[in-house]
Short mmCIF file of C-alpha atoms and ligand atoms in Angstrom, two decimals:
data_model
loop_
_atom_site.label_atom_id
_atom_site.label_comp_id
_atom_site.label_asym_id
_atom_site.label_seq_id
_atom_site.Cartn_x
_atom_site.Cartn_y
_atom_site.Cartn_z
CA MET A 231 46.09 -11.40 13.79
CA VAL A 232 43.17 -12.93 13.22
CA LEU A 233 40.94 -12.86 9.81
CA PRO A 234 38.22 -9.99 9.55
CA HIS A 235 35.69 -12.77 9.17
CA SER A 236 36.23 -14.14 12.57
CA LEU A 237 34.53 -10.83 13.66
CA PRO A 238 30.67 -10.74 13.48
CA LEU A 239 30.58 -8.64 11.81
CA VAL A 240 27.77 -8.87 8.72
CA PRO A 241 27.66 -6.87 6.13
CA LEU A 242 32.31 -7.77 6.09
CA PRO A 243 34.25 -5.31 6.51
CA ALA A 244 36.22 -4.51 3.24
CA ALA A 245 39.94 -5.70 5.88
CA ALA A 246 39.91 -5.82 9.19
CA VAL A 247 42.89 -6.14 11.27
CA VAL A 248 42.17 -7.94 15.20
CA ARG A 249 44.66 -8.24 18.24
CA GLU A 250 44.62 -8.79 21.67
CA GLY A 251 42.87 -7.37 23.65
CA ARG A 252 39.62 -5.87 23.92
CA MET A 253 38.31 -2.34 25.73
CA PRO A 254 35.76 -1.94 28.11
CA ILE A 255 32.48 0.09 27.37
CA THR A 256 31.01 0.64 30.85
CA ALA A 257 28.64 3.47 31.83
CA ALA A 258 31.66 5.77 32.43
CA THR A 259 32.48 5.90 28.61
CA ARG A 260 32.10 9.39 26.83
CA VAL A 261 31.53 9.12 23.36
CA HIS A 262 34.05 12.55 21.67
CA GLY A 263 31.62 14.43 18.83
CA ASP A 264 29.28 16.51 17.98
CA SER A 265 27.77 13.69 14.78
CA PRO A 266 24.08 12.82 14.89
CA ALA A 267 26.00 9.38 15.07
CA ALA A 268 26.95 10.16 18.12
CA GLY A 269 23.71 10.05 19.68
CA ILE A 270 22.83 6.91 18.00
CA LEU A 271 25.31 4.93 19.70
CA ILE A 272 24.49 6.25 22.50
CA ASP A 273 20.73 5.41 22.31
CA ALA A 274 21.87 2.04 20.45
CA VAL A 275 24.10 1.03 23.40
CA ALA A 276 21.49 2.45 26.02
CA ARG A 277 18.30 -0.56 24.56
CA ARG A 278 21.44 -3.26 24.26
CA ALA A 279 23.64 -3.02 27.30
CA GLY A 280 21.35 -1.04 29.87
CA PHE A 281 23.91 2.50 31.04
CA ARG A 282 23.86 5.20 29.01
CA PRO A 283 27.46 6.65 27.79
CA VAL A 284 27.45 9.76 27.65
CA ARG A 285 28.35 13.35 25.53
CA ALA A 286 32.02 14.71 26.36
CA GLU A 287 32.33 18.78 26.53
CA ALA A 288 34.53 19.87 22.82
CA SER A 289 37.43 20.41 25.30
CA GLU A 290 38.06 17.18 26.98
CA THR A 291 40.51 15.13 25.56
CA PRO A 292 39.69 10.71 25.26
CA GLN A 293 40.93 8.70 28.48
CA PRO A 294 40.72 4.87 27.91
CA GLY A 295 37.24 3.57 27.24
CA ASP A 296 35.49 6.95 25.07
CA VAL A 297 34.61 6.52 22.16
CA VAL A 298 35.60 9.13 19.62
CA LEU A 299 34.05 10.05 16.69
CA ARG A 300 35.42 12.56 13.81
CA LEU A 301 35.12 13.76 10.21
CA GLU A 302 38.20 12.64 8.01
CA ASP A 303 39.23 14.18 4.96
CA ALA A 304 41.61 11.31 4.55
CA ILE A 305 39.32 8.08 4.32
CA PRO A 306 38.60 8.26 0.12
CA ALA A 307 35.38 7.54 -0.53
CA SER A 308 31.36 8.51 0.80
CA GLU A 309 30.75 6.52 3.20
CA ALA A 310 33.83 4.61 3.48
CA TYR A 311 35.67 4.86 7.51
CA SER A 312 38.03 3.76 9.73
CA LEU A 313 37.35 2.07 13.55
CA ARG A 314 40.40 1.82 15.64
CA VAL A 315 40.16 0.49 18.78
CA GLY A 316 42.51 0.49 21.21
CA GLU A 317 42.54 2.06 24.89
CA HIS A 318 39.83 4.89 23.60
CA ALA A 319 38.17 4.25 20.14
CA GLN A 320 38.34 6.37 17.13
CA ILE A 321 35.26 6.24 14.54
CA SER A 322 36.79 8.19 11.81
CA GLY A 323 34.79 8.83 8.57
CA ALA A 324 35.18 10.42 4.83
CA ASP A 325 30.73 11.98 5.88
CA GLU A 326 28.78 11.81 7.75
CA ALA A 327 27.06 8.52 6.37
CA GLY A 328 30.50 6.70 7.64
CA LEU A 329 30.18 7.69 10.72
CA PHE A 330 26.95 6.26 11.50
CA TYR A 331 28.77 3.06 9.37
CA GLY A 332 31.56 3.52 11.72
CA VAL A 333 28.88 3.18 14.60
CA GLN A 334 27.21 0.13 12.95
CA THR A 335 30.14 -2.10 13.17
CA LEU A 336 31.50 -0.97 16.85
CA LEU A 337 27.65 -1.61 17.82
CA GLN A 338 28.34 -4.97 16.20
CA LEU A 339 31.09 -6.22 18.10
CA LEU A 340 29.76 -4.80 20.98
CA ARG A 341 30.10 -8.60 23.53
CA ASP A 342 28.58 -8.93 27.16
CA ASP A 343 31.58 -11.26 28.12
CA GLU A 344 31.66 -10.75 31.40
CA GLY A 345 30.75 -6.73 31.30
CA TRP A 346 30.40 -4.99 27.85
CA SER A 347 33.86 -4.67 25.93
CA VAL A 348 34.69 -4.37 22.50
CA PRO A 349 37.91 -5.70 20.57
CA HIS A 350 40.78 -4.25 19.88
CA VAL A 351 40.16 -4.03 16.28
CA ASP A 352 41.67 -1.56 12.78
CA VAL A 353 38.80 -1.81 10.52
CA ASP A 354 39.14 0.44 7.06
CA ASP A 355 36.43 -0.32 5.36
CA ALA A 356 34.13 1.31 1.85
CA PRO A 357 30.46 -0.47 0.14
CA ARG A 358 31.45 -2.49 -3.46
CA PHE A 359 28.67 -1.37 -4.47
CA PRO A 360 27.17 2.93 -3.32
CA HIS A 361 23.06 1.17 -3.97
CA ARG A 362 21.90 -1.20 -1.99
CA GLY A 363 18.10 -0.98 -1.66
CA VAL A 364 15.51 -1.96 -0.32
CA MET A 365 11.51 -1.83 -1.31
CA LEU A 366 8.66 -1.38 1.68
CA ASP A 367 5.64 -2.30 -0.79
CA VAL A 368 3.04 0.08 0.88
CA VAL A 369 0.46 -1.10 -1.06
CA ARG A 370 -1.03 -4.47 -1.07
CA HIS A 371 -0.45 -3.65 2.89
CA PHE A 372 -0.06 -0.42 4.47
CA PHE A 373 2.09 0.24 6.69
CA SER A 374 1.63 3.28 9.36
CA VAL A 375 5.15 6.58 9.92
CA ALA A 376 5.61 4.86 12.91
CA GLU A 377 6.71 0.96 11.51
CA VAL A 378 8.85 2.84 7.95
CA LYS A 379 10.37 3.99 10.47
CA THR A 380 11.56 0.97 12.24
CA PHE A 381 12.04 -0.86 8.94
CA ILE A 382 14.57 2.04 8.11
CA ASP A 383 16.31 1.97 11.78
CA ALA A 384 16.77 -2.12 11.70
CA THR A 385 17.87 -2.23 7.53
CA SER A 386 19.97 1.31 7.45
CA ALA A 387 21.97 -0.62 10.91
CA LEU A 388 23.30 -3.31 7.93
CA LYS A 389 24.66 -0.40 5.61
CA LEU A 390 21.57 0.41 3.41
CA ASN A 391 20.69 2.91 1.79
CA ARG A 392 18.04 3.20 -0.33
CA LEU A 393 14.90 3.11 0.40
CA HIS A 394 12.18 1.89 -1.95
CA LEU A 395 8.83 2.51 -1.67
CA HIS A 396 5.98 0.92 -3.70
CA LEU A 397 3.39 3.61 -3.23
CA THR A 398 0.74 2.93 -6.03
CA ASP A 399 -0.79 0.06 -7.11
CA ASP A 400 -4.09 -2.15 -8.13
CA GLN A 401 -4.84 -2.29 -4.88
CA GLY A 402 -4.68 1.37 -3.22
CA TRP A 403 -3.38 4.74 -3.49
CA ARG A 404 -0.92 5.54 -0.54
CA LEU A 405 0.79 8.96 -1.05
CA GLN A 406 -1.98 12.91 -1.02
CA ILE A 407 -1.12 14.55 -4.28
CA ASP A 408 -3.09 18.10 -4.19
CA SER A 409 -3.92 18.46 -7.54
CA TRP A 410 -5.55 14.79 -8.12
CA PRO A 411 -6.82 15.26 -4.61
CA ARG A 412 -9.87 12.11 -4.86
CA LEU A 413 -6.32 9.41 -5.33
CA THR A 414 -6.35 9.62 -1.88
CA GLU A 415 -10.42 10.48 -0.73
CA LEU A 416 -11.26 7.34 -2.70
CA SER A 417 -8.66 5.46 -3.48
CA SER A 418 -6.76 5.04 -0.23
CA SER A 419 -8.46 2.81 2.79
CA SER A 420 -8.68 -0.60 0.83
CA ALA A 421 -5.72 -3.19 0.59
CA ALA A 422 -5.12 -6.53 -0.33
CA ASP A 423 -7.77 -9.25 1.34
CA GLY A 424 -10.16 -6.81 2.15
CA ASP A 425 -7.45 -5.56 4.84
CA PRO A 426 -7.49 -1.40 5.98
CA GLY A 427 -5.56 0.56 4.17
CA GLY A 428 -4.21 4.29 4.32
CA PHE A 429 -2.04 6.61 2.58
CA TYR A 430 0.67 9.09 3.90
CA THR A 431 0.16 12.97 4.02
CA LYS A 432 2.84 15.16 1.73
CA ASP A 433 3.82 15.99 5.78
CA ASP A 434 3.63 12.25 7.24
CA TYR A 435 6.36 11.33 3.65
CA ARG A 436 7.79 14.36 4.36
CA GLU A 437 8.80 13.10 7.86
CA ILE A 438 9.75 9.29 6.10
CA VAL A 439 12.35 10.75 3.66
CA ALA A 440 13.84 13.31 6.46
CA TYR A 441 13.91 10.18 9.30
CA ALA A 442 15.86 7.61 6.54
CA ALA A 443 18.08 10.60 5.91
CA SER A 444 19.32 10.65 9.03
CA ARG A 445 20.18 6.91 8.79
CA HIS A 446 21.77 7.83 5.18
CA MET A 447 18.77 6.55 3.48
CA VAL A 448 17.53 8.40 -0.26
CA VAL A 449 14.69 7.80 -0.24
CA ILE A 450 12.95 6.82 -4.34
CA PRO A 451 9.05 6.98 -4.45
CA GLU A 452 7.41 4.27 -7.53
CA ILE A 453 4.31 5.65 -8.94
CA ASP A 454 3.53 2.50 -10.53
CA LEU A 455 2.20 3.17 -14.18
CA PRO A 456 1.24 2.41 -16.58
CA GLY A 457 -0.22 -0.96 -15.25
CA HIS A 458 -0.74 -2.21 -11.65
CA THR A 459 -2.87 1.48 -11.82
CA HIS A 460 -6.62 -0.13 -11.34
CA ALA A 461 -6.63 2.61 -7.66
CA ILE A 462 -6.45 5.58 -10.06
CA GLY A 463 -9.27 4.23 -11.63
CA VAL A 464 -11.91 4.30 -8.74
CA ALA A 465 -10.08 7.68 -8.39
CA TYR A 466 -10.27 9.16 -11.44
CA PRO A 467 -12.85 6.09 -13.87
CA ASP A 468 -11.64 8.13 -17.64
CA LEU A 469 -7.77 7.63 -16.69
CA VAL A 470 -8.08 4.25 -17.04
CA GLU A 471 -9.00 0.95 -19.29
CA ALA A 472 -11.59 -1.70 -18.70
CA PRO A 473 -10.36 -4.28 -16.02
CA VAL A 474 -8.56 -7.15 -19.12
CA LEU A 475 -8.88 -10.52 -17.83
CA ASN A 476 -6.62 -13.14 -18.67
CA ASP A 477 -7.12 -16.37 -18.36
CA GLY A 478 -4.26 -17.06 -15.82
CA LEU A 479 -5.90 -14.53 -13.99
CA VAL A 480 -9.72 -15.37 -14.23
CA GLN A 481 -7.52 -19.10 -13.22
CA GLN A 482 -5.81 -17.63 -9.94
CA ALA A 483 -8.60 -15.91 -8.63
CA GLU A 484 -10.74 -18.56 -8.43
CA SER A 485 -8.42 -21.11 -6.60
CA MET A 486 -7.61 -18.57 -4.43
CA GLY A 487 -11.02 -17.84 -4.21
CA GLN A 488 -10.10 -14.01 -5.11
CA PRO A 489 -12.02 -11.46 -6.50
CA LEU A 490 -12.07 -10.28 -10.64
CA PRO A 491 -11.52 -6.26 -11.07
CA VAL A 492 -14.33 -4.99 -11.69
CA ALA A 493 -14.32 -1.25 -13.13
CA GLY A 494 -14.11 1.67 -10.75
CA GLU A 495 -14.67 -0.65 -7.35
CA VAL A 496 -12.11 -1.23 -4.98
CA TYR A 497 -9.82 -4.51 -6.26
CA THR A 498 -8.50 -6.74 -3.23
CA GLY A 499 -7.09 -9.67 -4.70
CA TRP A 500 -3.34 -10.11 -5.92
CA GLY A 501 -3.73 -10.34 -9.41
CA VAL A 502 -1.70 -8.61 -11.81
CA GLY A 503 -0.94 -6.76 -15.08
CA HIS A 504 -5.06 -6.05 -15.69
CA SER A 505 -5.10 -2.37 -15.33
CA SER A 506 -3.13 0.65 -17.58
CA VAL A 507 -4.45 4.08 -17.48
CA ARG A 508 -5.56 5.27 -21.25
CA ILE A 509 -2.04 5.87 -23.19
CA ARG A 510 -3.98 7.28 -25.79
CA GLU A 511 -5.87 9.82 -23.84
CA GLU A 512 -3.68 13.39 -23.66
CA ARG A 513 -5.02 13.53 -20.18
CA THR A 514 -3.36 11.16 -19.05
CA TYR A 515 0.23 12.98 -19.59
CA ASP A 516 -1.19 16.09 -17.84
CA PHE A 517 -2.21 13.33 -14.64
CA VAL A 518 1.34 11.82 -14.29
CA ARG A 519 3.26 15.49 -15.47
CA ASP A 520 1.32 17.14 -11.91
CA VAL A 521 1.60 13.49 -9.68
CA VAL A 522 5.59 13.76 -11.13
CA ARG A 523 5.94 17.29 -9.82
CA GLU A 524 3.99 17.42 -6.96
CA VAL A 525 6.41 13.76 -5.62
CA ALA A 526 9.55 15.81 -7.86
CA GLU A 527 9.03 18.75 -5.03
CA MET A 528 9.14 16.67 -2.18
CA THR A 529 11.76 14.22 -2.54
CA PRO A 530 14.82 15.20 -1.81
CA GLY A 531 16.57 12.54 -3.50
CA PRO A 532 17.51 12.13 -7.00
CA TYR A 533 14.20 9.21 -8.13
CA ILE A 534 11.30 9.30 -9.20
CA HIS A 535 10.77 5.61 -9.96
CA ILE A 536 7.63 4.84 -12.95
CA GLY A 537 7.16 1.03 -12.43
CA GLY A 538 6.42 -0.24 -15.49
CA ASP A 539 6.19 -4.00 -14.60
CA GLU A 540 3.22 -6.31 -16.12
CA SER A 541 1.72 -4.17 -18.42
CA LEU A 542 -0.03 -7.77 -19.55
CA GLY A 543 -3.21 -6.36 -21.30
CA THR A 544 -1.47 -3.62 -23.42
CA THR A 545 0.25 -3.20 -27.04
CA GLN A 546 3.85 -3.22 -27.56
CA GLU A 547 3.37 -0.70 -29.31
CA ASP A 548 1.30 1.93 -26.61
CA PHE A 549 3.14 0.40 -23.93
CA ASP A 550 6.20 1.95 -25.30
CA HIS A 551 4.49 5.48 -26.28
CA PHE A 552 3.77 5.74 -22.77
CA VAL A 553 7.20 4.88 -20.63
CA GLU A 554 9.37 7.15 -23.56
CA ARG A 555 6.84 10.11 -22.44
CA ALA A 556 6.83 8.89 -18.76
CA THR A 557 10.83 8.70 -18.81
CA ARG A 558 10.65 12.77 -20.18
CA ILE A 559 8.47 13.84 -17.96
CA VAL A 560 10.74 12.66 -14.99
CA THR A 561 14.04 13.89 -16.61
CA ASP A 562 11.78 17.17 -17.40
CA ALA A 563 10.70 17.60 -13.63
CA GLY A 564 14.92 17.85 -12.57
CA LYS A 565 14.65 13.52 -11.34
CA ILE A 566 16.47 10.55 -12.56
CA PRO A 567 13.43 8.08 -13.75
CA VAL A 568 14.12 4.75 -12.58
CA ALA A 569 12.09 1.76 -13.68
CA TRP A 570 11.84 -2.05 -13.83
CA HIS A 571 13.13 -3.76 -17.22
CA GLU A 572 11.19 -4.19 -19.33
CA VAL A 573 10.82 -0.64 -19.61
CA GLY A 574 14.63 -0.85 -22.02
CA ALA A 575 11.45 -2.69 -24.47
CA ALA A 576 11.27 0.69 -25.47
CA GLU A 577 13.69 2.13 -27.98
CA ASP A 578 13.80 5.92 -27.34
CA ILE A 579 13.48 6.38 -23.30
CA ALA A 580 14.84 9.31 -21.36
CA GLU A 581 18.64 8.44 -21.35
CA GLY A 582 20.13 8.27 -18.75
CA THR A 583 17.06 6.08 -16.92
CA VAL A 584 18.00 2.97 -14.29
CA GLY A 585 16.81 0.10 -14.75
CA GLN A 586 15.26 -2.48 -12.06
CA TYR A 587 16.37 -6.14 -13.33
CA TRP A 588 13.94 -8.21 -12.14
CA GLY A 589 14.39 -11.21 -13.77
CA LEU A 590 15.77 -14.54 -12.59
CA THR A 591 20.08 -15.14 -11.70
CA VAL A 592 19.17 -17.25 -15.49
CA PRO A 593 17.46 -14.31 -17.53
CA ARG A 594 15.08 -16.09 -19.50
CA GLY A 595 13.49 -14.74 -22.56
CA THR A 596 13.67 -10.56 -23.49
CA HIS A 597 14.85 -9.71 -20.32
CA ALA A 598 18.75 -9.34 -20.29
CA ALA A 599 18.15 -7.75 -23.74
CA GLU A 600 15.75 -4.99 -22.13
CA ALA A 601 18.52 -4.64 -19.05
CA ALA A 602 20.57 -4.29 -21.41
CA HIS A 603 19.05 -0.83 -22.90
CA PHE A 604 19.43 1.21 -20.12
CA VAL A 605 22.98 0.70 -20.20
CA GLU A 606 22.80 1.76 -23.87
CA ARG A 607 21.08 4.86 -23.23
CA ARG A 608 23.39 5.78 -20.14
CA GLY A 609 21.63 4.53 -17.66
CA SER A 610 22.86 1.94 -14.71
CA LEU A 611 21.09 -1.10 -13.45
CA ILE A 612 20.10 -2.74 -10.32
CA MET A 613 19.41 -6.26 -9.59
CA SER A 614 17.13 -7.89 -7.94
CA PRO A 615 16.79 -10.51 -9.34
CA ALA A 616 13.75 -12.14 -8.15
CA ASP A 617 15.17 -15.76 -7.56
CA ALA A 618 17.67 -14.69 -5.64
CA THR A 619 16.99 -10.99 -4.00
CA TYR A 620 13.10 -11.30 -3.26
CA LEU A 621 12.33 -11.17 0.17
CA ASP A 622 8.40 -12.13 -0.76
CA MET A 623 9.57 -15.56 -1.63
CA LYS A 624 8.97 -18.58 1.19
CA TYR A 625 12.05 -19.66 3.31
CA SER A 626 10.37 -23.10 2.35
CA GLU A 627 7.83 -25.06 1.29
CA ASP A 628 6.21 -24.96 4.81
CA PHE A 629 6.70 -21.54 5.11
CA PRO A 630 3.94 -19.37 6.96
CA LEU A 631 4.10 -16.58 4.61
CA GLY A 632 5.65 -15.68 1.32
CA LEU A 633 5.08 -16.30 -2.42
CA THR A 634 6.67 -19.07 -4.23
CA TRP A 635 6.60 -18.37 -8.12
CA ALA A 636 10.81 -17.05 -8.31
CA ALA A 637 11.53 -19.77 -5.95
CA ILE A 638 11.71 -21.16 -2.17
CA ILE A 639 14.61 -18.32 -1.35
CA ASP A 640 16.63 -19.57 1.55
CA VAL A 641 19.34 -17.55 3.60
CA ARG A 642 22.58 -19.52 1.53
CA ARG A 643 20.42 -18.74 -1.87
CA ALA A 644 19.30 -14.80 -0.62
CA TYR A 645 23.64 -14.75 0.09
CA GLU A 646 25.35 -17.10 -3.17
CA TRP A 647 24.44 -14.78 -6.10
CA GLU A 648 26.86 -12.34 -7.28
CA PRO A 649 25.22 -9.17 -9.30
CA THR A 650 27.54 -8.23 -11.86
CA ALA A 651 27.20 -12.14 -13.53
CA VAL A 652 23.83 -11.99 -14.03
CA LEU A 653 23.90 -10.01 -17.49
CA ASP A 654 25.89 -9.47 -19.89
CA VAL A 655 26.32 -6.21 -19.36
CA ALA A 656 30.35 -4.38 -18.80
CA ASP A 657 30.15 -4.93 -14.65
CA ASP A 658 30.76 -0.89 -14.04
CA ALA A 659 27.21 -0.56 -15.01
CA ILE A 660 25.19 -2.09 -12.58
CA LEU A 661 24.53 0.68 -9.95
CA GLY A 662 23.71 -2.48 -7.25
CA VAL A 663 21.52 -4.21 -5.39
CA GLU A 664 17.64 -3.83 -3.73
CA ALA A 665 16.32 -6.74 -2.28
CA PRO A 666 12.32 -5.70 -2.61
CA LEU A 667 9.44 -6.69 0.10
CA TRP A 668 5.52 -7.31 -1.93
CA SER A 669 3.04 -7.59 1.06
CA GLU A 670 -0.02 -9.61 0.05
CA THR A 671 1.37 -12.04 2.58
CA ALA A 672 2.20 -9.67 4.65
CA ARG A 673 0.02 -8.55 6.94
CA THR A 674 1.54 -6.88 10.31
CA LEU A 675 5.33 -5.15 10.80
CA GLU A 676 6.47 -8.37 12.25
CA ASP A 677 5.64 -10.46 9.34
CA VAL A 678 7.18 -7.72 7.31
CA GLU A 679 11.12 -8.63 9.94
CA ARG A 680 9.88 -12.08 9.16
CA LEU A 681 10.67 -11.98 6.03
CA VAL A 682 12.96 -9.86 6.03
CA PHE A 683 15.03 -10.43 8.33
CA PRO A 684 17.94 -12.80 7.80
CA ARG A 685 18.02 -12.25 4.24
CA VAL A 686 18.52 -8.89 3.94
CA ALA A 687 21.90 -9.28 6.11
CA ALA A 688 22.70 -11.43 2.95
CA GLU A 689 22.20 -9.27 0.45
CA ALA A 690 23.47 -5.94 2.53
CA GLU A 691 26.78 -8.54 2.14
CA VAL A 692 26.18 -8.98 -1.21
CA ALA A 693 25.59 -5.31 -1.56
CA TRP A 694 28.49 -3.86 0.72
CA SER A 695 31.76 -6.05 0.89
CA PRO A 696 34.54 -6.99 -1.79
CA ARG A 697 33.85 -10.07 -3.86
CA GLU A 698 37.38 -11.28 -2.90
CA ALA A 699 37.47 -9.95 0.55
CA PRO A 700 38.31 -13.30 2.71
CA GLY A 701 35.50 -14.40 4.67
CA ARG A 702 33.33 -13.46 1.52
CA GLU A 703 31.16 -17.09 1.66
CA TRP A 704 28.80 -18.83 3.14
CA GLU A 705 30.37 -20.93 6.14
CA SER A 706 32.23 -17.66 7.41
CA PHE A 707 28.67 -15.31 7.04
CA ARG A 708 26.39 -18.13 8.36
CA GLY A 709 28.45 -17.25 11.48
CA ARG A 710 28.83 -14.00 11.47
CA LEU A 711 25.07 -13.62 10.78
CA GLY A 712 24.64 -16.30 13.81
CA ALA A 713 26.86 -13.05 15.77
CA GLN A 714 23.91 -11.37 15.15
CA ALA A 715 21.01 -12.61 17.31
CA PRO A 716 21.94 -10.56 20.64
CA LEU A 717 21.52 -6.73 18.66
CA TRP A 718 18.54 -7.77 16.76
CA LYS A 719 17.28 -9.56 19.89
CA ALA A 720 18.46 -6.41 21.73
CA GLU A 721 16.16 -3.79 18.73
CA GLY A 722 13.41 -5.67 18.92
CA ILE A 723 14.11 -7.28 15.23
CA ARG A 724 11.24 -10.45 14.86
CA PHE A 725 13.21 -12.06 11.98
CA HIS A 726 13.23 -16.16 11.44
CA PRO A 727 15.56 -17.69 13.42
CA ALA A 728 16.86 -20.11 10.12
CA ALA A 729 17.64 -23.34 10.59
CA GLU A 730 20.53 -23.00 8.26
CA ILE A 731 21.90 -20.14 10.92
CA PRO A 732 23.95 -20.70 14.03
CA TRP A 733 22.42 -18.26 16.22
CA SER A 734 24.26 -16.98 19.20
CA ASP A 735 22.65 -16.36 22.76
CA ARG A 736 25.51 -14.10 23.37
C1 TNX B 163 5.83 -9.63 -9.60
S1 TNX B 163 8.14 -7.73 -8.52
C2 TNX B 163 5.28 -7.85 -8.98
C3 TNX B 163 4.67 -7.31 -8.01
C4 TNX B 163 4.38 -8.87 -7.42
C5 TNX B 163 4.84 -9.81 -7.26
C6 TNX B 163 4.73 -10.24 -5.64
C7 TNX B 163 7.30 -6.31 -10.11
C8 TNX B 163 7.89 -5.89 -10.94
N1 TNX B 163 5.66 -6.83 -10.16
O1 TNX B 163 3.72 -6.84 -8.60
O2 TNX B 163 3.44 -8.13 -5.54
O3 TNX B 163 5.82 -10.43 -8.20
O4 TNX B 163 6.64 -11.09 -6.11
#
């Protein structure tokens, strides 16, 4: 018996046994089962190996070398699957997500070693955490629907199941809202650095949501409030306060040669914390209610993220007042609010609000207490510690893309942290993990891919694999990660070939 960590799999499966022998996959391989995952498998084999397995007729019995996909009640949990490879391969899923994940495992096992084949294995796999997310900031730089789909393909293949879209910020507003049309008419064409912006029409957004669902990813739309709202004021000046310029902001702008925010004018710098909606005006809540209603209408997933980060120019009393109302506006719209951990400073947030912790792995100041308050309010926590999960941090001092304020994050640092060990809350209060990609320095999809890959694979393993599984450690991980190179190349993923990883070429 060979241990599971000798298999080239990321994330590491919960349990796996390798047996002698390999099953060839050829143009004669037939794929049985009417799951959409069958089509995904056939297309991926074609991209990788250059031939297309065919779909079997429903009446045909599996022949050696065939792949069978089947929903199975006996598989215990949602998203779980088993994979048996012998004469033929059988993927059994608890649900369609399980079949999709079984297909991803089979694709990682597929190797060209004197012909394409997969090893004889028994894999029984299920996720550790229900929430395994990645965030894309489409404001600082905008990414088209096609680019977002490419991003979904690449990240869902690592068994990530949440796509958090950061849709609004100081530099632009990216989502059509019918009741406040000037948001996209006047505030969408800008981006950071004076680069071109863009926005998603409602149909565009629905297309992204549907595509994500086809890859078993739930979209979490974020409307960042009450700060990060300069762009709202470009469209509707009476909804926002005048910019608050603190010394840090002024110095940063000067040293980077970036502009300062000017009321009513497009903002293209990277500064944070200078903007706010008008918290004591009722019209602000009409606005929030309309936006939340329209976003809820086009979002089948259970969550709406209302931001809440870095409201640096707002008094604590005003901030609390705002987020207590905003979280209730989301629950009144039938959705679960998600918010950055600062929102936990407010006593009376809506029950069940999910907090997203973005402090450090060793919490500073009030961050841990703010995060714990979500749990006191019957909510749970998404862990995004900035010095471990932030995909916009540099890999090394001299890496051309990325920022450094939280940490330099090499692949090992992205891997070696434990989501239940950061905060003093019950383990079952941790919903899961999310790795955010802020896009100040990522101007193109290629920049995004270089920052995200390979580190997002480390976060996928932290989120999916059991803490105690043999092989759930760095030396095993770096070998298994290196084995993803041929698959990623075949998929056109422009990953950073980090020197820590022994990249393989077959
Ligand atoms: C902090 S993390 C922010 C973002 C920036 C990011 C850059 C968080 C909730 N807010 O506005 O883009 O740092 O790393």
